[in-house]
Amino acid sequence: VALGRRWARAMPLSLAAGGTLKDFEQAANVVLAGGDWGWVRVLDLGNSIELQHACAPLRSAFGTQAMPWSTGLLEGLYAEWLQALGADAGLVLRQLGEAEGAADTLRFRLAAADAVA
């Protein structure tokens, strides 16, 4: 997670003040595409936000055995980006489950600390 946070600081997102979740999604996808790091979809679930990241090269870069820890890169990246954009300090970003499907889709939830599983 710490490495992902450093990575985010090296690649800050460019968003106008008052940007929307869709703006965040588009800005993140520009940065991710620049490094061939897959893509993200952002969903507003009312009391939380879900990030669905697909096609990250984690398995090919680090191997299948590294999937449990390497996903922390993306968790740190998104946590840092969201914090830099003003996410409330009481919100926590956590990975949900494991990589799913052929695209190794990862899901992350941003919610109040007591609501994140």
JSON list of C-alpha atoms in Angstrom, two decimals:
[
{"chain": "A", "resi": 1, "resn": "VAL", "atom": "CA", "xyz": [0.00, 0.00, 0.00]},
{"chain": "A", "resi": 2, "resn": "ALA", "atom": "CA", "xyz": [2.83, 2.41, 0.86]},
{"chain": "A", "resi": 3, "resn": "LEU", "atom": "CA", "xyz": [4.45, 1.88, -2.54]},
{"chain": "A", "resi": 4, "resn": "GLY", "atom": "CA", "xyz": [1.11, 2.58, -4.23]},
{"chain": "A", "resi": 5, "resn": "ARG", "atom": "CA", "xyz": [0.78, 5.83, -2.26]},
{"chain": "A", "resi": 6, "resn": "ARG", "atom": "CA", "xyz": [4.26, 6.92, -3.39]},
{"chain": "A", "resi": 7, "resn": "TRP", "atom": "CA", "xyz": [3.35, 6.01, -6.94]},
{"chain": "A", "resi": 8, "resn": "ALA", "atom": "CA", "xyz": [0.22, 8.20, -6.71]},
{"chain": "A", "resi": 9, "resn": "ARG", "atom": "CA", "xyz": [2.24, 11.17, -5.45]},
{"chain": "A", "resi": 10, "resn": "ALA", "atom": "CA", "xyz": [4.55, 10.77, -8.46]},
{"chain": "A", "resi": 11, "resn": "MET", "atom": "CA", "xyz": [1.51, 10.70, -10.81]},
{"chain": "A", "resi": 12, "resn": "PRO", "atom": "CA", "xyz": [-1.01, 13.19, -9.41]},
{"chain": "A", "resi": 13, "resn": "LEU", "atom": "CA", "xyz": [-4.40, 13.48, -11.05]},
{"chain": "A", "resi": 14, "resn": "SER", "atom": "CA", "xyz": [-5.38, 16.71, -12.71]},
{"chain": "A", "resi": 15, "resn": "LEU", "atom": "CA", "xyz": [-8.96, 17.61, -11.83]},
{"chain": "A", "resi": 16, "resn": "ALA", "atom": "CA", "xyz": [-10.77, 20.91, -11.75]},
{"chain": "A", "resi": 17, "resn": "ALA", "atom": "CA", "xyz": [-12.22, 22.02, -8.42]},
{"chain": "A", "resi": 18, "resn": "GLY", "atom": "CA", "xyz": [-15.66, 20.54, -7.89]},
{"chain": "A", "resi": 19, "resn": "GLY", "atom": "CA", "xyz": [-14.94, 17.58, -10.15]},
{"chain": "A", "resi": 20, "resn": "THR", "atom": "CA", "xyz": [-17.35, 14.66, -10.25]},
{"chain": "A", "resi": 21, "resn": "LEU", "atom": "CA", "xyz": [-16.74, 10.95, -9.81]},
{"chain": "A", "resi": 22, "resn": "LYS", "atom": "CA", "xyz": [-16.93, 10.64, -13.59]},
{"chain": "A", "resi": 23, "resn": "ASP", "atom": "CA", "xyz": [-14.18, 13.29, -13.85]},
{"chain": "A", "resi": 24, "resn": "PHE", "atom": "CA", "xyz": [-12.09, 11.27, -11.38]},
{"chain": "A", "resi": 25, "resn": "GLU", "atom": "CA", "xyz": [-12.66, 8.11, -13.41]},
{"chain": "A", "resi": 26, "resn": "GLN", "atom": "CA", "xyz": [-11.62, 9.82, -16.65]},
{"chain": "A", "resi": 27, "resn": "ALA", "atom": "CA", "xyz": [-8.51, 11.41, -15.13]},
{"chain": "A", "resi": 28, "resn": "ALA", "atom": "CA", "xyz": [-7.47, 8.13, -13.51]},
{"chain": "A", "resi": 29, "resn": "ASN", "atom": "CA", "xyz": [-7.92, 6.26, -16.78]},
{"chain": "A", "resi": 30, "resn": "VAL", "atom": "CA", "xyz": [-5.72, 8.77, -18.61]},
{"chain": "A", "resi": 31, "resn": "VAL", "atom": "CA", "xyz": [-2.91, 8.18, -16.11]},
{"chain": "A", "resi": 32, "resn": "LEU", "atom": "CA", "xyz": [-3.42, 4.40, -16.05]},
{"chain": "A", "resi": 33, "resn": "ALA", "atom": "CA", "xyz": [-3.46, 4.16, -19.86]},
{"chain": "A", "resi": 34, "resn": "GLY", "atom": "CA", "xyz": [-0.22, 6.09, -20.04]},
{"chain": "A", "resi": 35, "resn": "GLY", "atom": "CA", "xyz": [1.53, 3.26, -18.20]},
{"chain": "A", "resi": 36, "resn": "ASP", "atom": "CA", "xyz": [-0.55, 0.39, -19.63]},
{"chain": "A", "resi": 37, "resn": "TRP", "atom": "CA", "xyz": [-2.01, -0.27, -16.16]},
{"chain": "A", "resi": 38, "resn": "GLY", "atom": "CA", "xyz": [-5.54, -1.21, -17.21]},
{"chain": "A", "resi": 39, "resn": "TRP", "atom": "CA", "xyz": [-8.63, 0.86, -16.48]},
{"chain": "A", "resi": 40, "resn": "VAL", "atom": "CA", "xyz": [-11.00, 1.75, -13.68]},
{"chain": "A", "resi": 41, "resn": "ARG", "atom": "CA", "xyz": [-14.75, 2.19, -13.43]},
{"chain": "A", "resi": 42, "resn": "VAL", "atom": "CA", "xyz": [-16.13, 4.24, -10.51]},
{"chain": "A", "resi": 43, "resn": "LEU", "atom": "CA", "xyz": [-19.58, 3.46, -9.13]},
{"chain": "A", "resi": 44, "resn": "ASP", "atom": "CA", "xyz": [-21.53, 5.62, -6.68]},
{"chain": "A", "resi": 45, "resn": "LEU", "atom": "CA", "xyz": [-23.34, 3.21, -4.36]},
{"chain": "A", "resi": 46, "resn": "GLY", "atom": "CA", "xyz": [-25.02, 5.92, -2.29]},
{"chain": "A", "resi": 47, "resn": "ASN", "atom": "CA", "xyz": [-23.24, 5.41, 1.03]},
{"chain": "A", "resi": 48, "resn": "SER", "atom": "CA", "xyz": [-19.98, 4.25, -0.55]},
{"chain": "A", "resi": 49, "resn": "ILE", "atom": "CA", "xyz": [-17.98, 4.33, -3.76]},
{"chain": "A", "resi": 50, "resn": "GLU", "atom": "CA", "xyz": [-16.75, 1.24, -5.53]},
{"chain": "A", "resi": 51, "resn": "LEU", "atom": "CA", "xyz": [-13.73, 1.23, -7.82]},
{"chain": "A", "resi": 52, "resn": "GLN", "atom": "CA", "xyz": [-13.50, -1.65, -10.27]},
{"chain": "A", "resi": 53, "resn": "HIS", "atom": "CA", "xyz": [-10.01, -1.96, -11.74]},
{"chain": "A", "resi": 54, "resn": "ALA", "atom": "CA", "xyz": [-9.40, -4.37, -14.63]},
{"chain": "A", "resi": 55, "resn": "CYS", "atom": "CA", "xyz": [-6.44, -5.45, -16.73]},
{"chain": "A", "resi": 56, "resn": "ALA", "atom": "CA", "xyz": [-3.68, -4.39, -14.34]},
{"chain": "A", "resi": 57, "resn": "PRO", "atom": "CA", "xyz": [-0.46, -6.24, -15.27]},
{"chain": "A", "resi": 58, "resn": "LEU", "atom": "CA", "xyz": [0.08, -7.48, -11.70]},
{"chain": "A", "resi": 59, "resn": "ARG", "atom": "CA", "xyz": [-0.07, -11.20, -12.51]},
{"chain": "A", "resi": 60, "resn": "SER", "atom": "CA", "xyz": [2.28, -10.90, -15.50]},
{"chain": "A", "resi": 61, "resn": "ALA", "atom": "CA", "xyz": [4.68, -8.57, -13.64]},
{"chain": "A", "resi": 62, "resn": "PHE", "atom": "CA", "xyz": [4.88, -10.37, -10.29]},
{"chain": "A", "resi": 63, "resn": "GLY", "atom": "CA", "xyz": [3.39, -13.83, -10.85]},
{"chain": "A", "resi": 64, "resn": "THR", "atom": "CA", "xyz": [0.25, -15.53, -9.60]},
{"chain": "A", "resi": 65, "resn": "GLN", "atom": "CA", "xyz": [1.77, -16.18, -6.16]},
{"chain": "A", "resi": 66, "resn": "ALA", "atom": "CA", "xyz": [2.17, -12.40, -5.66]},
{"chain": "A", "resi": 67, "resn": "MET", "atom": "CA", "xyz": [-1.47, -11.49, -6.33]},
{"chain": "A", "resi": 68, "resn": "PRO", "atom": "CA", "xyz": [-2.42, -11.36, -2.62]},
{"chain": "A", "resi": 69, "resn": "TRP", "atom": "CA", "xyz": [0.14, -8.61, -1.87]},
{"chain": "A", "resi": 70, "resn": "SER", "atom": "CA", "xyz": [0.62, -6.90, -5.25]},
{"chain": "A", "resi": 71, "resn": "THR", "atom": "CA", "xyz": [-2.96, -5.61, -5.33]},
{"chain": "A", "resi": 72, "resn": "GLY", "atom": "CA", "xyz": [-1.92, -3.31, -2.48]},
{"chain": "A", "resi": 73, "resn": "LEU", "atom": "CA", "xyz": [-0.19, -1.17, -5.12]},
{"chain": "A", "resi": 74, "resn": "LEU", "atom": "CA", "xyz": [-3.57, -0.23, -6.54]},
{"chain": "A", "resi": 75, "resn": "GLU", "atom": "CA", "xyz": [-5.19, 0.12, -3.12]},
{"chain": "A", "resi": 76, "resn": "GLY", "atom": "CA", "xyz": [-2.49, 2.61, -2.13]},
{"chain": "A", "resi": 77, "resn": "LEU", "atom": "CA", "xyz": [-2.69, 4.42, -5.47]},
{"chain": "A", "resi": 78, "resn": "TYR", "atom": "CA", "xyz": [-6.42, 5.00, -5.22]},
{"chain": "A", "resi": 79, "resn": "ALA", "atom": "CA", "xyz": [-6.35, 5.81, -1.49]},
{"chain": "A", "resi": 80, "resn": "GLU", "atom": "CA", "xyz": [-3.72, 8.49, -2.06]},
{"chain": "A", "resi": 81, "resn": "TRP", "atom": "CA", "xyz": [-5.46, 9.97, -5.11]},
{"chain": "A", "resi": 82, "resn": "LEU", "atom": "CA", "xyz": [-8.79, 10.15, -3.28]},
{"chain": "A", "resi": 83, "resn": "GLN", "atom": "CA", "xyz": [-7.21, 11.68, -0.18]},
{"chain": "A", "resi": 84, "resn": "ALA", "atom": "CA", "xyz": [-5.38, 14.27, -2.31]},
{"chain": "A", "resi": 85, "resn": "LEU", "atom": "CA", "xyz": [-8.70, 15.16, -3.93]},
{"chain": "A", "resi": 86, "resn": "GLY", "atom": "CA", "xyz": [-10.32, 15.78, -0.54]},
{"chain": "A", "resi": 87, "resn": "ALA", "atom": "CA", "xyz": [-11.89, 12.50, 0.54]},
{"chain": "A", "resi": 88, "resn": "ASP", "atom": "CA", "xyz": [-13.03, 12.74, 4.15]},
{"chain": "A", "resi": 89, "resn": "ALA", "atom": "CA", "xyz": [-10.46, 11.42, 6.65]},
{"chain": "A", "resi": 90, "resn": "GLY", "atom": "CA", "xyz": [-13.13, 9.17, 8.15]},
{"chain": "A", "resi": 91, "resn": "LEU", "atom": "CA", "xyz": [-13.40, 7.21, 4.91]},
{"chain": "A", "resi": 92, "resn": "VAL", "atom": "CA", "xyz": [-11.31, 4.10, 4.25]},
{"chain": "A", "resi": 93, "resn": "LEU", "atom": "CA", "xyz": [-10.48, 2.38, 0.96]},
{"chain": "A", "resi": 94, "resn": "ARG", "atom": "CA", "xyz": [-10.26, -1.41, 1.12]},
{"chain": "A", "resi": 95, "resn": "GLN", "atom": "CA", "xyz": [-10.02, -4.18, -1.42]},
{"chain": "A", "resi": 96, "resn": "LEU", "atom": "CA", "xyz": [-13.04, -6.48, -1.64]},
{"chain": "A", "resi": 97, "resn": "GLY", "atom": "CA", "xyz": [-12.27, -10.12, -2.35]},
{"chain": "A", "resi": 98, "resn": "GLU", "atom": "CA", "xyz": [-9.72, -11.30, -4.87]},
{"chain": "A", "resi": 99, "resn": "ALA", "atom": "CA", "xyz": [-9.08, -10.71, -8.57]},
{"chain": "A", "resi": 100, "resn": "GLU", "atom": "CA", "xyz": [-12.01, -11.94, -10.65]},
{"chain": "A", "resi": 101, "resn": "GLY", "atom": "CA", "xyz": [-12.30, -13.19, -14.22]},
{"chain": "A", "resi": 102, "resn": "ALA", "atom": "CA", "xyz": [-9.97, -13.13, -17.20]},
{"chain": "A", "resi": 103, "resn": "ALA", "atom": "CA", "xyz": [-9.30, -9.39, -16.73]},
{"chain": "A", "resi": 104, "resn": "ASP", "atom": "CA", "xyz": [-8.29, -9.89, -13.07]},
{"chain": "A", "resi": 105, "resn": "THR", "atom": "CA", "xyz": [-10.88, -7.31, -12.03]},
{"chain": "A", "resi": 106, "resn": "LEU", "atom": "CA", "xyz": [-10.22, -5.94, -8.56]},
{"chain": "A", "resi": 107, "resn": "ARG", "atom": "CA", "xyz": [-12.85, -4.17, -6.49]},
{"chain": "A", "resi": 108, "resn": "PHE", "atom": "CA", "xyz": [-12.16, -1.50, -3.89]},
{"chain": "A", "resi": 109, "resn": "ARG", "atom": "CA", "xyz": [-14.71, 0.19, -1.63]},
{"chain": "A", "resi": 110, "resn": "LEU", "atom": "CA", "xyz": [-14.43, 3.69, -0.18]},
{"chain": "A", "resi": 111, "resn": "ALA", "atom": "CA", "xyz": [-16.72, 3.98, 2.84]},
{"chain": "A", "resi": 112, "resn": "ALA", "atom": "CA", "xyz": [-16.87, 4.86, 6.52]},
{"chain": "A", "resi": 113, "resn": "ALA", "atom": "CA", "xyz": [-14.35, 2.75, 8.43]},
{"chain": "A", "resi": 114, "resn": "ASP", "atom": "CA", "xyz": [-17.05, 0.73, 10.21]},
{"chain": "A", "resi": 115, "resn": "ALA", "atom": "CA", "xyz": [-18.83, -0.04, 6.91]},
{"chain": "A", "resi": 116, "resn": "VAL", "atom": "CA", "xyz": [-15.84, -1.52, 5.03]},
{"chain": "A", "resi": 117, "resn": "ALA", "atom": "CA", "xyz": [-15.58, -5.28, 5.30]}
]
